[in-house]
Amino acid sequence: RHWSNEITVRNTYMSPLVYKILTVCTRGKTGEMLSSKLLTLVMVVQPGRVLLGMKKRGFGAGRWNGFGGKVQPGETIEDAARRELQEESGLTVDVLEKVGNIKFEFVGETQLLDVHIFRADSYNGEPTESEEMRPQWFECHQIPFSQMWPDDIMWFPLLLQKKKFVGHFKFEGHDVILSHTLEEVKEL
């Protein structure tokens, strides 16, 4: 049987059992079995600028990115996004808008990264460096794409225009995109 790798989570609360079911086997584009890992990414946007964090350790170290991480069992995707933003930047938000969902596949890896992307246009607190991230504001015309994941330059314009999108990126290593799909959608 062929399992879809297009899992959509619409629950507002995810029980540990549902979480476990959603993180078990999906099938990659080339037929290999991949487990799916739920992740969040929050982009804090102000008029003419965006807050990015320099990843100091772990996956993506040395790159500018938004703030996010793993969804824990029993946690909603939005709750995970809020928690990760606070842990990595010291900021809290009242409103998060879900703007994207991108699946990332890495050749030779067994996990498909299912990333739920949120935009926050207002926040509480001051951006503060954490053990994992060093926050910095960038003017929208000076976003350091050469120091970010290579796919970011493709979907950032949609994010900045407040458009919703879905996509799939297949990587060789961390720097080469072998194939991708990206499309604007009305709803997520």
GROMACS .gro file of C-alpha atoms in nm:
model
  188
    1ARG     CA    1   0.000   0.000   0.000
    2HIS     CA    2   0.123   0.352  -0.079
    3TRP     CA    3   0.100   0.595   0.211
    4SER     CA    4   0.071   0.964   0.130
    5ASN     CA    5   0.335   1.204   0.255
    6GLU     CA    6   0.077   1.485   0.249
    7ILE     CA    7  -0.044   1.452   0.608
    8THR     CA    8  -0.257   1.750   0.711
    9VAL     CA    9  -0.319   1.816   1.078
   10ARG     CA   10  -0.636   2.009   1.150
   11ASN     CA   11  -0.687   1.912   1.515
   12THR     CA   12  -0.663   2.190   1.770
   13TYR     CA   13  -0.545   1.938   2.028
   14MET     CA   14  -0.323   1.646   1.945
   15SER     CA   15  -0.334   1.358   2.190
   16PRO     CA   16  -0.013   1.159   2.239
   17LEU     CA   17  -0.169   0.871   2.042
   18VAL     CA   18  -0.261   1.093   1.744
   19TYR     CA   19   0.087   1.248   1.759
   20LYS     CA   20   0.244   0.900   1.746
   21ILE     CA   21   0.022   0.795   1.455
   22LEU     CA   22   0.114   1.108   1.259
   23THR     CA   23   0.485   1.053   1.310
   24VAL     CA   24   0.485   0.697   1.177
   25CYS     CA   25   0.553   0.585   0.829
   26THR     CA   26   0.490   0.790   0.520
   27ARG     CA   27   0.641   0.707   0.186
   28GLY     CA   28   0.890   0.942   0.017
   29LYS     CA   29   0.877   1.045  -0.348
   30THR     CA   30   1.126   0.770  -0.441
   31GLY     CA   31   0.938   0.498  -0.254
   32GLU     CA   32   1.149   0.461   0.061
   33MET     CA   33   0.976   0.458   0.396
   34LEU     CA   34   1.010   0.785   0.582
   35SER     CA   35   0.889   0.875   0.928
   36SER     CA   36   0.736   1.221   0.955
   37LYS     CA   37   0.860   1.471   1.214
   38LEU     CA   38   0.630   1.764   1.302
   39LEU     CA   39   0.811   2.097   1.333
   40THR     CA   40   0.718   2.464   1.366
   41LEU     CA   41   0.872   2.783   1.231
   42VAL     CA   42   0.768   3.134   1.340
   43MET     CA   43   0.860   3.442   1.139
   44VAL     CA   44   0.820   3.772   1.328
   45VAL     CA   45   0.749   4.046   1.073
   46GLN     CA   46   0.722   4.422   1.122
   47PRO     CA   47   0.667   4.683   0.849
   48GLY     CA   48   0.977   4.667   0.629
   49ARG     CA   49   1.171   4.422   0.846
   50VAL     CA   50   1.186   4.063   0.968
   51LEU     CA   51   1.338   3.909   1.283
   52LEU     CA   52   1.573   3.618   1.216
   53GLY     CA   53   1.789   3.416   1.452
   54MET     CA   54   2.143   3.291   1.390
   55LYS     CA   55   2.127   2.922   1.478
   56LYS     CA   56   2.412   2.856   1.721
   57ARG     CA   57   2.391   2.478   1.756
   58GLY     CA   58   2.222   2.166   1.623
   59PHE     CA   59   2.044   2.123   1.291
   60GLY     CA   60   2.094   2.433   1.075
   61ALA     CA   61   2.376   2.579   1.289
   62GLY     CA   62   2.544   2.876   1.120
   63ARG     CA   63   2.232   2.980   0.927
   64TRP     CA   64   1.981   3.259   0.980
   65ASN     CA   65   1.630   3.125   1.027
   66GLY     CA   66   1.299   3.187   1.199
   67PHE     CA   67   1.226   3.045   1.543
   68GLY     CA   68   1.081   2.700   1.595
   69GLY     CA   69   1.133   2.334   1.660
   70LYS     CA   70   0.970   2.003   1.745
   71VAL     CA   71   0.606   1.955   1.839
   72GLN     CA   72   0.598   1.760   2.166
   73PRO     CA   73   0.343   1.482   2.234
   74GLY     CA   74   0.021   1.629   2.374
   75GLU     CA   75   0.101   1.975   2.237
   76THR     CA   76  -0.083   2.150   1.953
   77ILE     CA   77   0.124   2.271   1.661
   78GLU     CA   78   0.042   2.633   1.748
   79ASP     CA   79   0.132   2.581   2.116
   80ALA     CA   80   0.466   2.435   2.006
   81ALA     CA   81   0.527   2.738   1.784
   82ARG     CA   82   0.458   2.976   2.074
   83ARG     CA   83   0.679   2.776   2.313
   84GLU     CA   84   0.971   2.756   2.070
   85LEU     CA   85   0.951   3.130   1.989
   86GLN     CA   86   0.963   3.215   2.360
   87GLU     CA   87   1.247   2.970   2.435
   88GLU     CA   88   1.462   3.083   2.141
   89SER     CA   89   1.395   3.460   2.134
   90GLY     CA   90   1.232   3.558   2.463
   91LEU     CA   91   0.925   3.687   2.273
   92THR     CA   92   0.562   3.599   2.326
   93VAL     CA   93   0.281   3.657   2.078
   94ASP     CA   94  -0.094   3.702   2.108
   95VAL     CA   95  -0.172   3.614   1.747
   96LEU     CA   96  -0.002   3.363   1.516
   97GLU     CA   97  -0.118   3.325   1.157
   98LYS     CA   98  -0.042   2.994   0.989
   99VAL     CA   99   0.091   3.082   0.645
  100GLY     CA  100   0.272   2.772   0.520
  101ASN     CA  101   0.334   2.401   0.534
  102ILE     CA  102   0.648   2.265   0.371
  103LYS     CA  103   0.772   1.906   0.371
  104PHE     CA  104   1.150   1.862   0.354
  105GLU     CA  105   1.310   1.540   0.235
  106PHE     CA  106   1.685   1.479   0.262
  107VAL     CA  107   1.845   1.207   0.047
  108GLY     CA  108   1.976   0.928   0.270
  109GLU     CA  109   1.770   1.040   0.572
  110THR     CA  110   1.477   0.845   0.712
  111GLN     CA  111   1.266   1.140   0.833
  112LEU     CA  112   1.047   1.375   0.635
  113LEU     CA  113   1.039   1.714   0.809
  114ASP     CA  114   0.681   1.846   0.814
  115VAL     CA  115   0.726   2.218   0.890
  116HIS     CA  116   0.427   2.435   0.983
  117ILE     CA  117   0.514   2.802   0.923
  118PHE     CA  118   0.354   3.087   1.118
  119ARG     CA  119   0.375   3.464   1.085
  120ALA     CA  120   0.354   3.702   1.383
  121ASP     CA  121   0.301   4.071   1.308
  122SER     CA  122   0.310   4.180   1.672
  123TYR     CA  123   0.491   4.052   1.977
  124ASN     CA  124   0.556   4.113   2.346
  125GLY     CA  125   0.901   4.156   2.500
  126GLU     CA  126   1.242   4.227   2.351
  127PRO     CA  127   1.433   3.984   2.130
  128THR     CA  128   1.690   3.817   2.356
  129GLU     CA  129   1.976   3.582   2.270
  130SER     CA  130   1.930   3.225   2.389
  131GLU     CA  131   2.159   2.922   2.399
  132GLU     CA  132   2.025   2.824   2.058
  133MET     CA  133   1.960   3.150   1.868
  134ARG     CA  134   2.093   3.506   1.834
  135PRO     CA  135   1.804   3.728   1.712
  136GLN     CA  136   1.861   4.019   1.475
  137TRP     CA  137   1.629   4.243   1.273
  138PHE     CA  138   1.685   4.265   0.897
  139GLU     CA  139   1.533   4.514   0.656
  140CYS     CA  140   1.325   4.324   0.400
  141HIS     CA  141   1.558   4.432   0.118
  142GLN     CA  142   1.863   4.305   0.314
  143ILE     CA  143   1.753   3.954   0.415
  144PRO     CA  144   2.074   3.742   0.419
  145PHE     CA  145   1.952   3.465   0.186
  146SER     CA  146   2.311   3.353   0.117
  147GLN     CA  147   2.337   3.256   0.486
  148MET     CA  148   1.997   3.084   0.504
  149TRP     CA  149   1.848   2.756   0.386
  150PRO     CA  150   1.843   2.761   0.003
  151ASP     CA  151   1.463   2.716  -0.014
  152ASP     CA  152   1.393   3.032   0.190
  153ILE     CA  153   1.444   3.266  -0.105
  154MET     CA  154   1.163   3.084  -0.287
  155TRP     CA  155   0.889   3.110  -0.024
  156PHE     CA  156   0.986   3.426   0.168
  157PRO     CA  157   0.817   3.655  -0.089
  158LEU     CA  158   0.488   3.472  -0.025
  159LEU     CA  159   0.535   3.504   0.353
  160LEU     CA  160   0.610   3.876   0.327
  161GLN     CA  161   0.302   3.929   0.107
  162LYS     CA  162   0.084   3.748   0.366
  163LYS     CA  163   0.004   3.471   0.119
  164LYS     CA  164  -0.047   3.107   0.219
  165PHE     CA  165   0.159   2.831   0.059
  166VAL     CA  166   0.243   2.461   0.059
  167GLY     CA  167   0.551   2.291  -0.076
  168HIS     CA  168   0.789   1.998  -0.085
  169PHE     CA  169   1.168   2.030  -0.114
  170LYS     CA  170   1.405   1.739  -0.172
  171PHE     CA  171   1.764   1.811  -0.067
  172GLU     CA  172   2.100   1.647  -0.138
  173GLY     CA  173   2.291   1.736   0.177
  174HIS     CA  174   2.192   2.073   0.323
  175ASP     CA  175   2.281   2.298   0.030
  176VAL     CA  176   2.147   2.143  -0.292
  177ILE     CA  177   1.777   2.136  -0.383
  178LEU     CA  178   1.720   1.840  -0.616
  179SER     CA  179   1.350   1.906  -0.674
  180HIS     CA  180   1.071   2.111  -0.531
  181THR     CA  181   0.707   2.209  -0.556
  182LEU     CA  182   0.568   2.531  -0.413
  183GLU     CA  183   0.223   2.672  -0.461
  184GLU     CA  184   0.006   2.945  -0.319
  185VAL     CA  185  -0.316   2.821  -0.157
  186LYS     CA  186  -0.629   2.988  -0.023
  187GLU     CA  187  -0.642   2.787   0.301
  188LEU     CA  188  -0.420   2.561   0.509
   0.00000   0.00000   0.00000
